JSON list of C-alpha atoms and ligand atoms in Angstrom, two decimals:
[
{"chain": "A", "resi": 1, "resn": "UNK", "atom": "CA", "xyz": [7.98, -4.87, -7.10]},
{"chain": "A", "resi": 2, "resn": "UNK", "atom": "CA", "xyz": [6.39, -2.02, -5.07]},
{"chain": "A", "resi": 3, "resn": "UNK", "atom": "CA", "xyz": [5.04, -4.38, -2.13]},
{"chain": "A", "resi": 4, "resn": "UNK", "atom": "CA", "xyz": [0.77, -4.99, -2.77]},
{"chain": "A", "resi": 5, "resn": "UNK", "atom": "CA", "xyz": [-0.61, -1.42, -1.06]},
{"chain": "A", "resi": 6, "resn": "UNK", "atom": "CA", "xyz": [-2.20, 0.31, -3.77]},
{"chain": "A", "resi": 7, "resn": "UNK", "atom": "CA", "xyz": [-0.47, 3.35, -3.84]},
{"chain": "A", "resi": 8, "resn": "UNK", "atom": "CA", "xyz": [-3.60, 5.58, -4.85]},
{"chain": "A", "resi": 9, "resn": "UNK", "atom": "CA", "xyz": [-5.68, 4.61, -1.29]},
{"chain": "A", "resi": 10, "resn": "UNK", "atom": "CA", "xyz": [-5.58, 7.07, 1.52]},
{"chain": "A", "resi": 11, "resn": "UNK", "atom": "CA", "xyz": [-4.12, 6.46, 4.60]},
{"chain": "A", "resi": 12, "resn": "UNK", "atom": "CA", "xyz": [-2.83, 8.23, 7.95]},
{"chain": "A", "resi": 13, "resn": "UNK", "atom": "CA", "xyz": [0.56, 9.66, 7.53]},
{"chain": "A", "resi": 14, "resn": "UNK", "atom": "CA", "xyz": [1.55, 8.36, 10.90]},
{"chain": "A", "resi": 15, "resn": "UNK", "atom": "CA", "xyz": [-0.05, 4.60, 11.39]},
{"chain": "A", "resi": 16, "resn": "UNK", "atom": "CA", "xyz": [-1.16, 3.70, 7.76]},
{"chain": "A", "resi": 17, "resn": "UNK", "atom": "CA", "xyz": [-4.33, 3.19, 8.76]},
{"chain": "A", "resi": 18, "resn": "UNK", "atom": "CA", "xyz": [-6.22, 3.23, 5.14]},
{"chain": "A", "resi": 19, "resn": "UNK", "atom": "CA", "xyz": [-8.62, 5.79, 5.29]},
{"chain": "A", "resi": 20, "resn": "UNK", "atom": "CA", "xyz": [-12.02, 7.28, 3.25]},
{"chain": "A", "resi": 21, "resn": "UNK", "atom": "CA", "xyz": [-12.81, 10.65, 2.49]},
{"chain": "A", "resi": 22, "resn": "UNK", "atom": "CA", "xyz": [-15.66, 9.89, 4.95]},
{"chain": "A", "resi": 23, "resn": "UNK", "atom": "CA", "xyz": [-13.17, 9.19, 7.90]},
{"chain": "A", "resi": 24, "resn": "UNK", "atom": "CA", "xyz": [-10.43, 11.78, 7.17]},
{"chain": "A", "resi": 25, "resn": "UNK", "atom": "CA", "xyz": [-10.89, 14.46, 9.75]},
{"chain": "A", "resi": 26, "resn": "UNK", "atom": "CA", "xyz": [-12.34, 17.64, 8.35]},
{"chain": "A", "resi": 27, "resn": "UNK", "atom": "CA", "xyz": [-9.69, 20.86, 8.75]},
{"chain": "A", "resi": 28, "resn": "UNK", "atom": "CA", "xyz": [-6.78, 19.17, 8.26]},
{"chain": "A", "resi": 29, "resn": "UNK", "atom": "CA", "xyz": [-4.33, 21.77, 6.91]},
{"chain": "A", "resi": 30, "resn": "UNK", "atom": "CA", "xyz": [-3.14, 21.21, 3.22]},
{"chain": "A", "resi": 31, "resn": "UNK", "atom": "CA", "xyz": [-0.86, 18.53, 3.07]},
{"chain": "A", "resi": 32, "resn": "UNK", "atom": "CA", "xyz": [-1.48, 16.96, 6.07]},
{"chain": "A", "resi": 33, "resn": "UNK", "atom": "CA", "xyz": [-2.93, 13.21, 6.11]},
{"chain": "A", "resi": 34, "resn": "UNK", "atom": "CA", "xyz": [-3.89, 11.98, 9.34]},
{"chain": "A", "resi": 35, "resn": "UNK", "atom": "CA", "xyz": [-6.12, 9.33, 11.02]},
{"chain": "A", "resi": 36, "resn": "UNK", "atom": "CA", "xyz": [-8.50, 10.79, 13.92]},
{"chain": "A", "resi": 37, "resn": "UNK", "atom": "CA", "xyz": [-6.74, 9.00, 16.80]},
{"chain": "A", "resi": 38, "resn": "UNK", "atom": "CA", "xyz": [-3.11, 10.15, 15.23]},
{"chain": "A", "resi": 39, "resn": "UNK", "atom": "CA", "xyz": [-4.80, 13.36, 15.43]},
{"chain": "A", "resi": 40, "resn": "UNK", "atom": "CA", "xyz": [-5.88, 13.62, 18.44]},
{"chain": "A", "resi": 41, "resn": "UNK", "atom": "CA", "xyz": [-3.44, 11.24, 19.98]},
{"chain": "A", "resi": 42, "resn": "UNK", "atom": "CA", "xyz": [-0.31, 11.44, 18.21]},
{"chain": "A", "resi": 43, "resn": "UNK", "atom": "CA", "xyz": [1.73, 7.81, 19.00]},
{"chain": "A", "resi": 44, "resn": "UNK", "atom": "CA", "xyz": [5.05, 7.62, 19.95]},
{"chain": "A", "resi": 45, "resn": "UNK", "atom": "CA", "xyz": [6.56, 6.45, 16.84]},
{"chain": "A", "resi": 46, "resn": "UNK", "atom": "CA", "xyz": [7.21, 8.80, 13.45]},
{"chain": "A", "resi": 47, "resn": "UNK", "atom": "CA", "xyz": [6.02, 6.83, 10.97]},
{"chain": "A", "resi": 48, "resn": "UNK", "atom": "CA", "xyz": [4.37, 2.99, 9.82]},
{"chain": "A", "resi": 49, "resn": "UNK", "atom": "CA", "xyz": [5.17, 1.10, 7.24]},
{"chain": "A", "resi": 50, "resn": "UNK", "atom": "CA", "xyz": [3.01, -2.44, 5.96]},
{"chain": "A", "resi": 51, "resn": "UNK", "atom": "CA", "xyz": [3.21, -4.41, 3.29]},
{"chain": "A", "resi": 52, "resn": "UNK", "atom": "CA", "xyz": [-0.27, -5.32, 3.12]},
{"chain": "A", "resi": 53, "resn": "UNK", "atom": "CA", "xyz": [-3.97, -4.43, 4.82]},
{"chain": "A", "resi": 54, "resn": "UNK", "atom": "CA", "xyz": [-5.02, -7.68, 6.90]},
{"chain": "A", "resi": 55, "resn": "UNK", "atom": "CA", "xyz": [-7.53, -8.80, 5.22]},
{"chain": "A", "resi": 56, "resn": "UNK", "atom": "CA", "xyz": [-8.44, -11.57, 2.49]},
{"chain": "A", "resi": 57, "resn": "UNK", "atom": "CA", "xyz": [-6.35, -12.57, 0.28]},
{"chain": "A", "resi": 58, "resn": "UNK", "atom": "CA", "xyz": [-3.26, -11.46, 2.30]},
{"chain": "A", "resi": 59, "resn": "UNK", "atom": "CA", "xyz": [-4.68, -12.27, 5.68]},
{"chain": "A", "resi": 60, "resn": "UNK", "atom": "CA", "xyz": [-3.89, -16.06, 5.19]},
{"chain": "A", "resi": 61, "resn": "UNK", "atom": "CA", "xyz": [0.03, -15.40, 4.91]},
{"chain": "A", "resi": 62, "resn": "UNK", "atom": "CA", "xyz": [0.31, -14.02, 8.41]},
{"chain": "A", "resi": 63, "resn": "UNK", "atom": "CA", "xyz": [-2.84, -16.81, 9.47]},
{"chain": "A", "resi": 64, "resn": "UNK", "atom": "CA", "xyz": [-0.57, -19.35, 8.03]},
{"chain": "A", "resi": 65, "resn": "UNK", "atom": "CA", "xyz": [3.23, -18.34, 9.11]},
{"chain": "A", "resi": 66, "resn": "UNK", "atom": "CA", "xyz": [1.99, -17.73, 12.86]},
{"chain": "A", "resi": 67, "resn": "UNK", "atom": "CA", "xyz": [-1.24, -20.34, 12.98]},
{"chain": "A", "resi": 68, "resn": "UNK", "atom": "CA", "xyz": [0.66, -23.23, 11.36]},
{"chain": "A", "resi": 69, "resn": "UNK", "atom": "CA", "xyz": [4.33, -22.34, 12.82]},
{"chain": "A", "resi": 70, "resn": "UNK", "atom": "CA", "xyz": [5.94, -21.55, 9.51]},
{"chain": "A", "resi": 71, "resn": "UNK", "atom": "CA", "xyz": [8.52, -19.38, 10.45]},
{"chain": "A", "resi": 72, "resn": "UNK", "atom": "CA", "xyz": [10.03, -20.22, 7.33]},
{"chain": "A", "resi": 73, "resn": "UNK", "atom": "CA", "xyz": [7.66, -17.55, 5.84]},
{"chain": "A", "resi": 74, "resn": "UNK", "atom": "CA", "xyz": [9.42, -14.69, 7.63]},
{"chain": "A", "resi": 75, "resn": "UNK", "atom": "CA", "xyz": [11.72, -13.62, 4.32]},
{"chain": "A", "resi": 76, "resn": "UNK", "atom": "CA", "xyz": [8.94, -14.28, 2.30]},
{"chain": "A", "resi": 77, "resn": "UNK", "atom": "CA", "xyz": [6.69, -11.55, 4.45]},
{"chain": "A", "resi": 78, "resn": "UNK", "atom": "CA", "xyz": [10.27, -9.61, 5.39]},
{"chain": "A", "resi": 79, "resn": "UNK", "atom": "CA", "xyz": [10.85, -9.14, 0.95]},
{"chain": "A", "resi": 80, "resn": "UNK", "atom": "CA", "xyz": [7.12, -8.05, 0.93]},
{"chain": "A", "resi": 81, "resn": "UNK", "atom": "CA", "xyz": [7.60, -5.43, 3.55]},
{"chain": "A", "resi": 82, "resn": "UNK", "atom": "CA", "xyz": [11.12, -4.38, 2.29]},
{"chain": "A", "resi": 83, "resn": "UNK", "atom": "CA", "xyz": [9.62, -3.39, -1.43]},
{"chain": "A", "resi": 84, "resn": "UNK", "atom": "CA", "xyz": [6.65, -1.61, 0.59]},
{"chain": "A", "resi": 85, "resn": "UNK", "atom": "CA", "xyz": [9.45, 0.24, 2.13]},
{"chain": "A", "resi": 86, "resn": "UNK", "atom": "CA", "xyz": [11.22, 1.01, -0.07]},
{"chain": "A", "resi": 87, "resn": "UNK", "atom": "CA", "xyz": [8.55, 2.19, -2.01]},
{"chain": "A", "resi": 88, "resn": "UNK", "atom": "CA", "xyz": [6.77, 4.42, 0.78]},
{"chain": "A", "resi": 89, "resn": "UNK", "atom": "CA", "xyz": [9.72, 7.31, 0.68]},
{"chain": "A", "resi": 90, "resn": "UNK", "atom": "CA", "xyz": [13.50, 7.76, 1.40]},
{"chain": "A", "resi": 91, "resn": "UNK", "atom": "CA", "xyz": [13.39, 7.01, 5.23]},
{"chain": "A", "resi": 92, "resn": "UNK", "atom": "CA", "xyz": [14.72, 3.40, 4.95]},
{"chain": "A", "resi": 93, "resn": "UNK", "atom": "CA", "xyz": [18.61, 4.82, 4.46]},
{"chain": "A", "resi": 94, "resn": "UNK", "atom": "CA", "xyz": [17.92, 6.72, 7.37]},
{"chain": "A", "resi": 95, "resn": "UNK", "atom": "CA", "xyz": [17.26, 3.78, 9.75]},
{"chain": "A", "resi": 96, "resn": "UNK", "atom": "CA", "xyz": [20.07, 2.46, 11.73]},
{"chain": "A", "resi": 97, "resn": "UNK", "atom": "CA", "xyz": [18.65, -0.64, 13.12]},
{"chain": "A", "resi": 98, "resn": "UNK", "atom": "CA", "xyz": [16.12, -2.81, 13.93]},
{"chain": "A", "resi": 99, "resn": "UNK", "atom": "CA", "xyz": [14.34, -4.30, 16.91]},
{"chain": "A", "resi": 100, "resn": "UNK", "atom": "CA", "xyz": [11.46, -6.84, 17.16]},
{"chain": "A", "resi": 101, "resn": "UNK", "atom": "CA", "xyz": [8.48, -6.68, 19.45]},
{"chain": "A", "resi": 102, "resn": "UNK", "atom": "CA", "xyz": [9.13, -9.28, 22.30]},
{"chain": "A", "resi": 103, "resn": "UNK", "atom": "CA", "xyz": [6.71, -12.01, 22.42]},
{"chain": "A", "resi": 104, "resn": "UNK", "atom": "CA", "xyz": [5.06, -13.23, 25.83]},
{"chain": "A", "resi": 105, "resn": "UNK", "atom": "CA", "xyz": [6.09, -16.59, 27.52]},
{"chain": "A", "resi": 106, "resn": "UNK", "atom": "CA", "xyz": [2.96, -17.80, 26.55]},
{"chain": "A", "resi": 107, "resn": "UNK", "atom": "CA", "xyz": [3.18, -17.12, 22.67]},
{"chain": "A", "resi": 108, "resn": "UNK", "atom": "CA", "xyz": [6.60, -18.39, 22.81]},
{"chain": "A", "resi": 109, "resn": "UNK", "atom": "CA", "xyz": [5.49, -21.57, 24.18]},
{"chain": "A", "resi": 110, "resn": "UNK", "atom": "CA", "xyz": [2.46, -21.99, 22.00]},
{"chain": "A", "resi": 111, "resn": "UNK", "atom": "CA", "xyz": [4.63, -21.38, 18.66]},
{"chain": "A", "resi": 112, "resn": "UNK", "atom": "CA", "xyz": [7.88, -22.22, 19.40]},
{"chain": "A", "resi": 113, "resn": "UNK", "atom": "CA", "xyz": [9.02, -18.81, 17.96]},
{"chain": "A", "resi": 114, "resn": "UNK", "atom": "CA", "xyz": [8.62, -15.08, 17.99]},
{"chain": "A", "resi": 115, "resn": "UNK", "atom": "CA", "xyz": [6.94, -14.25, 14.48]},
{"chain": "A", "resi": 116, "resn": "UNK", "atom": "CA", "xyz": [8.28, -10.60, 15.16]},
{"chain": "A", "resi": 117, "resn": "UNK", "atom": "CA", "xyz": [11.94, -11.55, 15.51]},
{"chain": "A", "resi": 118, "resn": "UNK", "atom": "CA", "xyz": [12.29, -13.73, 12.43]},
{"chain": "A", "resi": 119, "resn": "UNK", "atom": "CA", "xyz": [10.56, -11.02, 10.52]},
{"chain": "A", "resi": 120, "resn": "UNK", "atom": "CA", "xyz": [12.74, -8.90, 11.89]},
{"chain": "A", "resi": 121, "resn": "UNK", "atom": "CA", "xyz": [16.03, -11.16, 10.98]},
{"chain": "A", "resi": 122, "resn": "UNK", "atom": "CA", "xyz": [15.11, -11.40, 7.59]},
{"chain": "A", "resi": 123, "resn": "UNK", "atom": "CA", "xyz": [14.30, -7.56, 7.13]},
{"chain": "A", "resi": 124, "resn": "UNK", "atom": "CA", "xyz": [17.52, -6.93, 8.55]},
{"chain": "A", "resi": 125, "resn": "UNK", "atom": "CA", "xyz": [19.61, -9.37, 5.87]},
{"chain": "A", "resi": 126, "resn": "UNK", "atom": "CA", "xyz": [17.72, -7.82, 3.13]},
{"chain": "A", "resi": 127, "resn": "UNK", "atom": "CA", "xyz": [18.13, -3.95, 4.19]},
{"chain": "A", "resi": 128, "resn": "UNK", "atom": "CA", "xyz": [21.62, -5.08, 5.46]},
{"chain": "A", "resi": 129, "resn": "UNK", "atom": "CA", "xyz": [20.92, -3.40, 9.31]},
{"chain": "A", "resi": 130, "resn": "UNK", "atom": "CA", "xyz": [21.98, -4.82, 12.59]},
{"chain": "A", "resi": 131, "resn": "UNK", "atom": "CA", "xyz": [18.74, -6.62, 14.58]},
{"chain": "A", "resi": 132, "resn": "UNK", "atom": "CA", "xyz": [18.85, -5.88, 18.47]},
{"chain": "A", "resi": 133, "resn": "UNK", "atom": "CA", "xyz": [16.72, -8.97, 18.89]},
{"chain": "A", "resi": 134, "resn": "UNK", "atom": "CA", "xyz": [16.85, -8.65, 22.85]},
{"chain": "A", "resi": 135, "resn": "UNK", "atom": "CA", "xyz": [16.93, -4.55, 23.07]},
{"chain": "A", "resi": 136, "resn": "UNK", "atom": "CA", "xyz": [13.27, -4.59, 24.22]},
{"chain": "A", "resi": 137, "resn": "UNK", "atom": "CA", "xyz": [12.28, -7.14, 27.20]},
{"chain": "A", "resi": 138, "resn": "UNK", "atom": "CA", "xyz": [8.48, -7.20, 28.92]},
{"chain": "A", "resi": 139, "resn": "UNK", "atom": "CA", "xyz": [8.28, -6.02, 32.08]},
{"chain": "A", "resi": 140, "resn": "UNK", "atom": "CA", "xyz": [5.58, -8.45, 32.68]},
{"chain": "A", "resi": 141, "resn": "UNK", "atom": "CA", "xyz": [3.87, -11.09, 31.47]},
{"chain": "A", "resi": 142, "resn": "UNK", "atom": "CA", "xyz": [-0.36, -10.96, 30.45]},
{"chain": "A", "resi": 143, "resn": "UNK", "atom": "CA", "xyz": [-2.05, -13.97, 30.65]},
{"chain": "A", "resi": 144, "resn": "UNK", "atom": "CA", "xyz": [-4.88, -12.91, 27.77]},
{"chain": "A", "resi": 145, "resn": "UNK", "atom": "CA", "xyz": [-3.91, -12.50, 24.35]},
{"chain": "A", "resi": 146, "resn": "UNK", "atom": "CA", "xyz": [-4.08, -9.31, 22.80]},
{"chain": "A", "resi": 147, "resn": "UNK", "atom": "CA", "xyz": [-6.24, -10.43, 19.67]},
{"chain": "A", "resi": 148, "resn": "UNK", "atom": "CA", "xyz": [-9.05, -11.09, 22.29]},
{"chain": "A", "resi": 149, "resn": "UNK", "atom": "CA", "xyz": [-9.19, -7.72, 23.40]},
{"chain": "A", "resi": 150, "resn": "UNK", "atom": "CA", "xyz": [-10.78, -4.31, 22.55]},
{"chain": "A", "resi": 151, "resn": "UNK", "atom": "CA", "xyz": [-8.76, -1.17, 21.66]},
{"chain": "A", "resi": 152, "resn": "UNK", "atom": "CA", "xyz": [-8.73, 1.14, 25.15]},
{"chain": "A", "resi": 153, "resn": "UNK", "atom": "CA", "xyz": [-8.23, -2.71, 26.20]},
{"chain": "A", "resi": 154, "resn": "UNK", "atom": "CA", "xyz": [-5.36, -3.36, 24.75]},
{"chain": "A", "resi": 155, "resn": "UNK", "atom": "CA", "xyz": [-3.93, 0.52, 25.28]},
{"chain": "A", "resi": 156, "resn": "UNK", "atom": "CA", "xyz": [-4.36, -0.41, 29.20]},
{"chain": "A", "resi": 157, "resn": "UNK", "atom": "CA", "xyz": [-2.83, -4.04, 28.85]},
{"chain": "A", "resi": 158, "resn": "UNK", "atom": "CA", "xyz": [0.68, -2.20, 27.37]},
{"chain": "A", "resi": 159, "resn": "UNK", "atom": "CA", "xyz": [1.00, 0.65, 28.83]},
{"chain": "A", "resi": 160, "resn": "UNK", "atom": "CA", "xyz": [4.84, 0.44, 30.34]},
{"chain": "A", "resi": 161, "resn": "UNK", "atom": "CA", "xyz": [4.60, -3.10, 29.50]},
{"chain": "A", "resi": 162, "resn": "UNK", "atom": "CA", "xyz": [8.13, -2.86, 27.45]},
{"chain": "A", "resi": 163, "resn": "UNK", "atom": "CA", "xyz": [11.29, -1.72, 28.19]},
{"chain": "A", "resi": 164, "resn": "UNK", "atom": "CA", "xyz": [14.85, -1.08, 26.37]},
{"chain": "A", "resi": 165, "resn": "UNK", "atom": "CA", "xyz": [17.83, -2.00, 28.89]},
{"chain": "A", "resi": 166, "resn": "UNK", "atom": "CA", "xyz": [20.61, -0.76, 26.38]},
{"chain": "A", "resi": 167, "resn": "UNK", "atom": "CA", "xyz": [21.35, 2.69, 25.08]},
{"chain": "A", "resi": 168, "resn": "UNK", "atom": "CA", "xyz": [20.05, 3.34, 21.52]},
{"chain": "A", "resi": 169, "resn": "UNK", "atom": "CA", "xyz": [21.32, 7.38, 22.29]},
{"chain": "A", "resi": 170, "resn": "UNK", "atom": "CA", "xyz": [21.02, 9.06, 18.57]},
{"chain": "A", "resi": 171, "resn": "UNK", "atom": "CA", "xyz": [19.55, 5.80, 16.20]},
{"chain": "A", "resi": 172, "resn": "UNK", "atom": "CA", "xyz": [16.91, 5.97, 14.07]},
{"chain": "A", "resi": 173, "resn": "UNK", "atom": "CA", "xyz": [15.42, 2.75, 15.18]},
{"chain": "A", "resi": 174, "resn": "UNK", "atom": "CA", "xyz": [12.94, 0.56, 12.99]},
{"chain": "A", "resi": 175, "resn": "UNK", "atom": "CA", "xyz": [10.42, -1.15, 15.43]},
{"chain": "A", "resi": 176, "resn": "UNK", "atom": "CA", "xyz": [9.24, -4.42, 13.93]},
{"chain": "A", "resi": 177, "resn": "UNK", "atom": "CA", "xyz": [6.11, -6.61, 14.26]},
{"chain": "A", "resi": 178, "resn": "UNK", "atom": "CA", "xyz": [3.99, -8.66, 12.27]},
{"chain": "A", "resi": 179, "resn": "UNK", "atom": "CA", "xyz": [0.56, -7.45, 12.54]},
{"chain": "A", "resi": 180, "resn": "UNK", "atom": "CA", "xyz": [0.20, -3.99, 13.53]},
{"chain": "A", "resi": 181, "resn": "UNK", "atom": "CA", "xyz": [-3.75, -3.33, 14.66]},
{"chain": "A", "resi": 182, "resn": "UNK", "atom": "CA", "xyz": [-4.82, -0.66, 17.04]},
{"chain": "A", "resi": 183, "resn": "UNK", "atom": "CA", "xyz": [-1.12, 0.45, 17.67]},
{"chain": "A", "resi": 184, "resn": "UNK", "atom": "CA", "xyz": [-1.25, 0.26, 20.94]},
{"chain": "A", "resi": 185, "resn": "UNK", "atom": "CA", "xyz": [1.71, -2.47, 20.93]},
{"chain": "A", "resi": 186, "resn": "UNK", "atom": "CA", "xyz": [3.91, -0.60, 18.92]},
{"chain": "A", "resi": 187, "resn": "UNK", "atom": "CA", "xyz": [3.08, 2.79, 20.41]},
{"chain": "A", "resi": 188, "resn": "UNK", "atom": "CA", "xyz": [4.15, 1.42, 23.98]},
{"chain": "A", "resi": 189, "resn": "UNK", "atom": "CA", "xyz": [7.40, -0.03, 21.91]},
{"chain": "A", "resi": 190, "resn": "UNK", "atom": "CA", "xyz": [8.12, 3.13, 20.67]},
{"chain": "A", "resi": 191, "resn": "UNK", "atom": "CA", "xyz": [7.99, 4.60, 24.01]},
{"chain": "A", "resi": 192, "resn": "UNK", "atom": "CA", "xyz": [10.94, 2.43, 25.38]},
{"chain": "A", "resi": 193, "resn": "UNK", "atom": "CA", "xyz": [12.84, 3.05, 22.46]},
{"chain": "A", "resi": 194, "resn": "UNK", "atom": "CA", "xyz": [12.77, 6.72, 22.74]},
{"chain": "A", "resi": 195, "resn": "UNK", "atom": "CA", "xyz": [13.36, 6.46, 26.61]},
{"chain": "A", "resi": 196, "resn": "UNK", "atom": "CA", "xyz": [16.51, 4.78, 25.94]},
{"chain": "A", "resi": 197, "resn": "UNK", "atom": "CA", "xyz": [17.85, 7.24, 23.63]},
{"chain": "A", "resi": 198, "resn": "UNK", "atom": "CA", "xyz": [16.12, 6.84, 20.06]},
{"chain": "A", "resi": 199, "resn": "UNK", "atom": "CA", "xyz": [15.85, 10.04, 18.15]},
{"chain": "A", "resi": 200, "resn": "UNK", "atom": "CA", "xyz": [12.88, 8.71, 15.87]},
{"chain": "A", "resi": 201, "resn": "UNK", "atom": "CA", "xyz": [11.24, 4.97, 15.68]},
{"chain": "A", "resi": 202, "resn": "UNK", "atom": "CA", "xyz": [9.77, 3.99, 12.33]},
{"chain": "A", "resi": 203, "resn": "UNK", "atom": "CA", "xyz": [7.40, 0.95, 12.50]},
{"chain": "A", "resi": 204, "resn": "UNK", "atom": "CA", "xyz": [7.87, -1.66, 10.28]},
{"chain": "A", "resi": 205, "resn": "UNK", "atom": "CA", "xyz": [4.84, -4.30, 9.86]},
{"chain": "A", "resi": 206, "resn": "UNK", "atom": "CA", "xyz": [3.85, -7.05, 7.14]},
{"chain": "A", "resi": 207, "resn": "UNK", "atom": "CA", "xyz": [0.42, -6.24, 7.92]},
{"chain": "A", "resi": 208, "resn": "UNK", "atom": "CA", "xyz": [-1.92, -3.44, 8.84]},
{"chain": "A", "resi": 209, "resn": "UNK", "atom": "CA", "xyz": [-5.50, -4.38, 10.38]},
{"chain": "A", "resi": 210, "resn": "UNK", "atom": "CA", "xyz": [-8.04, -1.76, 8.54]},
{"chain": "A", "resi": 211, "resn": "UNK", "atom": "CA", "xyz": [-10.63, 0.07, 11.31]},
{"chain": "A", "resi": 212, "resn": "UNK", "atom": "CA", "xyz": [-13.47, -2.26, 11.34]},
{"chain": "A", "resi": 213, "resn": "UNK", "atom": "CA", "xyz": [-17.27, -0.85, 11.85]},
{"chain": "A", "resi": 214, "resn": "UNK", "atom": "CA", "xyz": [-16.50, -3.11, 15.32]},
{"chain": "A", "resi": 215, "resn": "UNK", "atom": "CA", "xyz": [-13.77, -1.54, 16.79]},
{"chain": "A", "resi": 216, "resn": "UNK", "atom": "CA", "xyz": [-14.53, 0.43, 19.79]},
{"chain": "B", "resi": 1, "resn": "ZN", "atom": "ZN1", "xyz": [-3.15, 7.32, 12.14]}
]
């Protein structure tokens, strides 16, 4: 089982954003597969990996292991991801271990459980890597959710939000979260990591939000 991307849609090399021929930036030299903000922007981290697009009929799992607190979904969503992997290229030898995204106070209190960290713990019994569940801490906490907020919102809400208080000097880290949707979360992640010594951070998600005609 491959994971449930369809191999033959385009996305960005660098965030797996799925893409159209009417999105992909013209002059892109041969080879090259990139989403305009990757482009322009390039994030932090080398690489993203989902198993799935957020959006009907795949939406409901994450809707239904965060919304209705069943964590026991995480190796169900963590066997998903690690096919998609697998299936993307060679890089998953290459990583050396994995860290969740932290969750806020807030989320913690509301579900009784960091949906990044279980995901995490599961993708790290299948792939057989270590999970630095507490590598990255938040600096501070936010009192409005991210899902309420607009993209250069949400860039502005993490910037230096995370930090990593132990050395990862020379790992090939695998950064871990459930849904990945502007990448502004993961890209501030990714940051840490590489500040503490990370050579290259490969982010590892169960879902991928697609750009919506909304976005801004
Ligand atoms: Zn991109």
């Amino acid at each position: 089982m491959n994971g449930v991307l369809d191999p033959d849609v385009l996305r960005c090399a660098r965030c797996a954003l799925r893409l159209s021929a009417a999105t992909l930036p013209r002059d892109l030299p041969a080879g090259v597969c990139l989403c305009v903000d990757c482009l322009l922007h390039p994030p932090a981290f080398a690489q993203a990996v989902a198993a799935f697009d957020y959006e009907p009929p795949f939406d409901s799992l994450i809707q239904r292991y965060k919304g209705e607190h069943r964590y026991v979904m995480a190796g169900a969503l963590a066997h998903l991801l690690y096919c998609a992997w697998m299936a993307e290229d060679g890089d998953a030898p290459a990583v050396q271990a994995l860290v969740p995204i932290p969750a806020s106070r807030a989320s913690l209190r509301r579900r009784g459980f960091n949906p990044a960290s279980e995901l995490a713990a599961a993708l790290g019994a299948q792939a057989r890597l270590p999970v630095l569940r507490t590598a990255l801490s938040r600096r501070r906490e936010d009192g409005r959710r991210q899902a309420s907020l607009g993209r250069r919102q949400r860039e502005s809400a993490v910037q230096g939000l995370y930090a990593c208080r132990r050395s990862l000097s020379g790992l090939h880290v695998g950064l871990v979260d459930d849904v990945m949707t502007t990448g502004s979360t993961v890209d501030a992640a990714a940051r840490a990591l590489l500040q503490a010594g990370a050579v290259r951070v490969t982010v590892l998600v169960a879902a991928r939000t697609p750009a919506a005609p909304s976005r801004d």
